[in-house]
CSV table of C-alpha atoms in Angstrom, one decimal:
chain,number,residue,atom,x,y,z
M,1,UNK,CA,49.6,-8.1,31.2
M,2,UNK,CA,50.6,-4.4,30.8
M,3,UNK,CA,49.1,-1.7,33.0
M,4,UNK,CA,49.7,2.0,32.3
M,5,UNK,CA,48.8,5.0,34.5
M,6,UNK,CA,48.5,8.4,33.0
M,7,UNK,CA,47.8,11.8,34.7
M,8,UNK,CA,45.9,13.9,32.2
M,9,UNK,CA,45.7,17.1,34.2
M,10,UNK,CA,46.8,19.8,31.8
M,11,UNK,CA,45.3,22.9,30.4
M,12,UNK,CA,46.5,22.1,26.9
M,13,UNK,CA,44.0,19.3,26.4
M,14,UNK,CA,43.7,19.7,22.6
M,15,UNK,CA,47.4,20.1,22.1
M,16,UNK,CA,48.3,17.0,24.0
M,17,UNK,CA,45.6,14.7,22.6
M,18,UNK,CA,47.7,13.2,19.7
M,19,UNK,CA,50.8,12.7,21.9
M,20,UNK,CA,48.7,11.0,24.6
M,21,UNK,CA,47.1,8.6,22.1
M,22,UNK,CA,50.5,7.8,20.5
M,23,UNK,CA,51.9,7.0,23.9
M,24,UNK,CA,49.0,4.7,24.7
M,25,UNK,CA,49.3,3.0,21.3
M,26,UNK,CA,53.0,2.5,21.7
M,27,UNK,CA,52.7,1.1,25.2
M,28,UNK,CA,49.7,-1.1,24.2
M,29,UNK,CA,48.3,-1.6,27.8
M,30,UNK,CA,45.7,-4.1,28.7
M,31,UNK,CA,44.5,-1.8,31.5
M,32,UNK,CA,44.8,2.0,31.4
M,33,UNK,CA,44.4,4.1,34.5
M,34,UNK,CA,43.8,7.8,34.2
M,35,UNK,CA,43.8,10.6,36.7
M,36,UNK,CA,42.3,14.0,36.5
M,37,UNK,CA,40.8,13.6,33.0
M,38,UNK,CA,38.3,16.0,31.7
M,39,UNK,CA,35.1,14.6,30.1
M,40,UNK,CA,36.5,15.7,26.7
M,41,UNK,CA,39.8,13.9,27.3
M,42,UNK,CA,38.1,10.7,28.5
M,43,UNK,CA,35.8,10.7,25.5
M,44,UNK,CA,38.7,11.3,23.1
M,45,UNK,CA,40.7,8.5,24.6
M,46,UNK,CA,37.8,6.1,24.4
M,47,UNK,CA,37.2,7.0,20.8
M,48,UNK,CA,41.0,6.6,19.9
M,49,UNK,CA,41.5,3.2,21.5
M,50,UNK,CA,42.0,0.7,18.6
M,51,UNK,CA,40.7,-2.5,20.2
M,52,UNK,CA,36.9,-2.8,20.0
M,53,UNK,CA,36.5,-4.4,23.5
M,54,UNK,CA,37.7,-1.4,25.6
M,55,UNK,CA,35.4,-0.4,28.4
M,56,UNK,CA,35.9,1.9,31.3
M,57,UNK,CA,34.6,2.7,34.8
M,58,UNK,CA,35.3,5.9,36.7
M,59,UNK,CA,34.7,8.3,39.5
M,60,UNK,CA,33.7,11.9,38.8
M,61,UNK,CA,34.1,14.6,41.4
M,62,UNK,CA,31.3,17.1,41.8
M,63,UNK,CA,33.6,19.8,43.0
M,64,UNK,CA,36.0,19.4,40.2
M,65,UNK,CA,35.6,19.1,36.4
M,66,UNK,CA,37.8,16.0,36.2
M,67,UNK,CA,37.4,12.2,36.8
M,68,UNK,CA,39.6,9.2,37.4
M,69,UNK,CA,38.9,6.3,35.1
M,70,UNK,CA,40.1,2.7,34.5
M,71,UNK,CA,39.9,1.5,30.9
M,72,UNK,CA,40.1,-2.2,30.5
M,73,UNK,CA,39.9,-4.8,27.8
M,74,UNK,CA,36.6,-6.6,28.3
M,75,UNK,CA,37.8,-9.6,26.3
M,76,UNK,CA,40.5,-10.2,28.9
M,77,UNK,CA,39.0,-8.9,32.1
M,78,UNK,CA,35.6,-9.0,33.8
M,79,UNK,CA,34.3,-6.1,35.9
M,80,UNK,CA,33.2,-7.6,39.2
M,81,UNK,CA,32.0,-4.5,41.0
M,82,UNK,CA,32.5,-0.8,41.6
M,83,UNK,CA,31.9,1.4,44.6
């Protein structure tokens, strides 16, 4: 299996979207971990993932406008629990 981790913290969210999606498509991960993603970034990534079985879980931080998320292929992995 392939796992990819990507830090999304960047003020140029809209400018980077296409390059982030291309990178994810080329690496073709089975699990994608993101750090410091804005709600807009996480939504756009979820909408851009090509496989229909992508799901994600994540933590948001009240004092920040970002979240950490783990995207996973639900046809390959089962979510057992979260905190």
